[in-house]
Amino acid sequence: MKKIGMIGIGLMGHGIASNIVKHGYPLTVLEHPGNQSLDNLKAAGVRVQASAKDVAANSEVIILCVTGTPQVEAVLFGKDGVLEGLLPQAIIIDCSTAIPSSTERIAKSVSEAGGRFLDAPMTRTPKEAAEGRLNLLVGGELALFEECHPILACFAENISHAGAVGAGHRMKLLHNYVSLGFVALLSEAAACAQRAGIASDVFVDVLSKGGGGGAALERLKPYLANRDTSALRFAMANAKKDLSYYNAMANDTRAVNVIADAVLQTFDQGLQEGGDQSLVLELVSLLGAREV
């Protein structure tokens, strides 16, 4: 079995790492302050390295699960970065959310360094990550996708080959724009409903039986009922980041993004009002308290 390295053992990455270990792959991870606790992984035999270079030097496949494009570029190209320790023909799988134009440049640099590259961003939540039931949207050569499929299947339930390098990240941004756009629209409507005297249970019941039903409403429902955020523990800061990436992609392709820009501004203002620790579902309360 291929030796796997992983960088980014956060809320999503910890679930990915746990499932890789469960399937018997030897795993090495990067020690980092942003990690979740590594105690259970170490107890399962996972090795820890102090630099990305050392992780790469001990791995045939390196999985990245970091915040976004700046972090991906730093991990790969920075001092003691992955490319300094990359083994010949090693595979880098980027599960982060990133700007596609950067992804294409990164893939070229990895190839020039003797490695291979897939972008494989994910959807769903830390709960599904822990259960090994993520959705993956993969960009890269089909033969490499098929070679890596058994590894990806360790932590994913649905794995889609979106196209060439960068297509995975493009599809992820499209997905998150639509998903977060639904949440923003419903949050604004829910805030208006509260001001208009419509009970939250009536609001949810009517929408769920008509055109407003769907995953976004189901995630919003517990928050409307009792301020329970467990159905979508997604940070407002990450929503702003993803939507800024989507708008950058739209601008790069000269696509219309009038609505996307409004959604970005909605989350940007929500982040300013709610603070760095605010969650996406709290947008309802923030919009409800805002005076216009």
XYZ file of C-alpha atoms in Angstrom:
292
model
C 0.000 0.000 0.000
C 1.217 3.487 -0.787
C 2.718 5.525 2.026
C 0.505 8.554 2.580
C 1.376 11.950 4.021
C -1.170 14.492 5.115
C -1.002 18.200 5.878
C -3.970 19.869 7.570
C -5.520 17.811 10.380
C -8.335 20.246 11.156
C -12.034 19.484 11.548
C -12.267 17.911 8.082
C -8.713 16.614 7.877
C -8.931 14.699 11.138
C -11.822 12.623 9.803
C -9.960 11.992 6.547
C -6.822 10.907 8.402
C -8.777 8.607 10.721
C -10.384 6.806 7.803
C -7.102 6.430 5.918
C -5.654 4.727 8.996
C -8.728 2.506 9.368
C -8.095 1.210 5.856
C -4.556 0.187 6.739
C -2.499 2.804 4.923
C 0.722 3.956 6.629
C 0.226 7.655 7.396
C 2.555 10.537 8.250
C 1.134 13.940 9.232
C 2.533 17.424 9.774
C 2.696 18.724 13.343
C 0.942 22.104 13.291
C -0.810 24.390 15.824
C -3.961 24.354 13.683
C -4.390 20.586 13.996
C -7.053 18.871 16.027
C -5.660 16.588 18.727
C -3.408 13.920 17.223
C -3.521 11.621 20.265
C -5.839 9.001 18.770
C -3.960 9.063 15.452
C -0.605 8.606 17.191
C -2.092 5.732 19.194
C -3.082 4.125 15.879
C 0.515 4.302 14.621
C 0.476 7.569 12.681
C 3.921 9.194 12.393
C 4.417 12.931 12.907
C 6.925 15.186 11.146
C 7.910 18.755 11.967
C 8.082 20.074 8.373
C 6.159 19.685 5.128
C 9.453 18.743 3.470
C 9.867 15.781 5.826
C 6.261 14.691 5.309
C 6.862 14.651 1.546
C 10.178 12.807 1.882
C 8.351 9.960 3.634
C 5.266 9.796 1.396
C 4.263 8.537 -2.042
C 0.950 10.409 -1.843
C 0.550 13.763 -0.053
C -2.971 14.960 0.794
C -3.472 18.663 1.505
C -6.463 19.804 3.544
C -5.722 23.422 4.421
C -7.782 26.620 4.411
C -7.255 28.023 0.935
C -4.921 29.121 -1.843
C -2.400 31.110 0.263
C -1.946 28.148 2.604
C -1.628 25.646 -0.254
C 1.034 27.765 -1.938
C 2.927 28.248 1.350
C 2.895 24.527 2.156
C 4.170 23.618 -1.304
C 6.607 26.426 -2.126
C 7.673 27.837 1.235
C 10.865 27.091 3.151
C 11.008 23.367 3.992
C 7.910 22.955 1.823
C 6.549 19.876 0.099
C 8.378 20.431 -3.184
C 11.737 20.410 -1.399
C 11.136 16.832 -0.258
C 8.973 15.498 -3.096
C 9.778 11.939 -4.163
C 9.924 11.083 -7.903
C 6.412 10.398 -9.270
C 4.819 11.238 -5.917
C 1.201 12.357 -6.063
C -0.165 15.526 -4.472
C -3.924 15.536 -3.842
C -5.263 18.955 -2.877
C -8.538 18.642 -0.954
C -8.560 22.337 -0.035
C -10.827 24.973 -1.557
C -8.661 27.056 -3.897
C -8.623 29.510 -6.785
C -8.524 27.398 -9.992
C -5.998 29.607 -11.802
C -3.560 29.022 -8.930
C -4.337 25.303 -9.014
C -3.293 25.109 -12.660
C -0.006 26.893 -11.919
C 0.621 24.604 -8.944
C 0.001 21.475 -11.027
C 2.550 22.704 -13.585
C 5.140 23.309 -10.849
C 4.506 19.887 -9.327
C 4.976 18.257 -12.737
C 8.222 20.166 -13.288
C 9.419 18.897 -9.884
C 8.778 15.295 -10.985
C 5.440 14.796 -9.244
C 1.799 14.371 -10.217
C -1.249 16.353 -9.122
C -4.992 16.065 -8.527
C -7.336 18.699 -7.119
C -9.989 16.933 -5.041
C -11.994 19.454 -2.991
C -14.766 18.087 -0.813
C -18.306 18.897 0.169
C -20.321 17.905 3.258
C -19.339 18.464 6.891
C -16.928 17.216 9.593
C -19.569 14.657 10.588
C -19.408 12.981 7.169
C -15.621 13.336 7.161
C -15.466 11.298 10.374
C -17.838 8.739 8.861
C -15.834 8.439 5.627
C -18.775 9.802 3.611
C -17.472 12.967 1.972
C -18.212 14.006 -1.595
C -15.103 14.620 -3.721
C -14.900 16.651 -6.934
C -11.706 15.655 -8.699
C -9.719 17.408 -11.414
C -6.796 15.785 -13.214
C -5.827 13.114 -15.708
C -8.303 10.239 -15.804
C -5.594 7.580 -15.419
C -4.269 9.284 -12.272
C -7.813 9.662 -10.940
C -8.356 5.934 -11.382
C -5.003 5.130 -9.744
C -5.923 7.206 -6.699
C -9.560 6.104 -6.469
C -8.938 3.400 -3.815
C -7.310 5.990 -1.540
C -10.072 8.543 -2.102
C -12.688 5.871 -1.403
C -11.288 5.481 2.117
C -12.900 8.760 3.129
C -15.459 9.570 0.422
C -18.871 8.181 -0.470
C -19.357 9.974 -3.794
C -16.345 10.656 -6.032
C -16.855 12.613 -9.256
C -14.231 13.167 -11.944
C -14.989 16.756 -12.956
C -12.421 17.041 -15.759
C -8.865 18.285 -16.213
C -6.713 19.868 -13.491
C -8.619 22.757 -11.921
C -12.064 21.367 -12.770
C -12.479 19.979 -9.258
C -11.849 23.370 -7.690
C -14.092 25.076 -10.240
C -16.933 22.685 -9.463
C -16.396 23.143 -5.713
C -16.723 26.911 -6.052
C -19.880 26.502 -8.132
C -21.289 24.138 -5.518
C -20.469 26.415 -2.588
C -21.800 29.497 -4.314
C -25.145 27.789 -4.904
C -25.232 26.251 -1.405
C -24.241 29.424 0.434
C -26.425 31.499 -1.865
C -29.441 29.430 -0.803
C -28.514 29.918 2.856
C -28.126 33.683 2.406
C -31.449 33.989 0.584
C -33.300 31.897 3.172
C -31.648 33.770 6.047
C -32.760 37.112 4.671
C -36.279 35.782 4.122
C -36.388 34.295 7.649
C -35.252 37.602 9.148
C -37.979 39.397 7.210
C -40.545 36.787 8.305
C -39.680 37.396 11.955
C -40.109 41.157 11.564
C -43.393 40.566 9.734
C -44.759 38.412 12.554
C -44.596 35.061 10.750
C -43.761 32.219 13.144
C -40.611 30.291 12.273
C -42.383 26.921 12.260
C -44.961 28.258 9.793
C -42.195 29.726 7.624
C -40.348 26.392 7.493
C -43.468 24.281 6.985
C -44.774 26.320 4.048
C -41.403 26.542 2.290
C -40.665 22.841 2.781
C -43.905 21.937 0.976
C -43.133 24.196 -1.976
C -40.305 25.703 -3.959
C -38.288 26.695 -0.888
C -37.653 23.142 0.292
C -34.260 21.478 0.166
C -30.971 20.903 1.951
C -30.410 24.574 2.847
C -33.780 24.850 4.579
C -33.199 21.587 6.473
C -29.888 22.918 7.772
C -31.480 26.225 8.741
C -34.500 24.666 10.470
C -32.836 23.774 13.817
C -31.385 27.273 14.087
C -34.778 28.863 13.496
C -36.323 26.564 16.105
C -33.813 26.938 18.953
C -30.600 28.563 17.659
C -28.987 25.149 17.139
C -26.030 25.505 14.738
C -25.072 21.815 14.624
C -26.649 21.212 11.202
C -24.098 23.465 9.469
C -21.004 24.296 11.500
C -19.461 26.392 8.741
C -17.628 29.590 9.607
C -18.740 32.922 8.207
C -15.079 33.622 7.425
C -14.890 30.496 5.248
C -18.100 31.483 3.479
C -16.610 34.877 2.657
C -13.400 33.216 1.422
C -15.218 30.706 -0.796
C -17.445 33.372 -2.306
C -14.475 35.654 -2.968
C -12.825 32.728 -4.790
C -16.022 32.163 -6.789
C -16.135 35.828 -7.794
C -12.461 35.680 -8.793
C -13.225 32.657 -10.986
C -16.222 34.425 -12.521
C -14.103 37.480 -13.273
C -11.352 35.300 -14.783
C -13.897 33.714 -17.131
C -15.817 36.984 -17.729
C -18.998 35.400 -16.370
C -21.902 37.379 -14.911
C -21.662 37.495 -11.106
C -24.100 40.204 -10.002
C -25.936 37.908 -7.572
C -22.707 36.287 -6.413
C -21.260 39.682 -5.565
C -24.348 40.510 -3.490
C -24.070 37.205 -1.617
C -20.384 37.900 -0.943
C -21.237 41.350 0.436
C -23.926 39.805 2.641
C -21.458 37.402 4.269
C -18.757 40.078 4.428
C -21.027 42.370 6.437
C -22.216 39.417 8.518
C -18.609 38.620 9.391
C -17.940 42.226 10.387
C -20.996 42.223 12.649
C -20.670 38.703 14.038
C -16.906 38.488 14.460
C -14.288 35.941 13.460
C -15.975 33.049 15.291
C -19.433 33.586 13.777
C -21.125 30.754 11.893
C -23.080 30.901 8.653
C -26.416 30.030 10.269
C -26.108 33.025 12.585
C -26.713 35.221 9.557
C -30.450 35.025 10.340
C -29.995 36.753 13.696
C -27.522 39.288 12.321
C -29.868 40.258 9.501
C -32.810 40.350 11.889
C -31.014 42.814 14.173
C -29.878 45.080 11.362
C -31.764 48.340 10.825
C -32.199 49.725 7.303
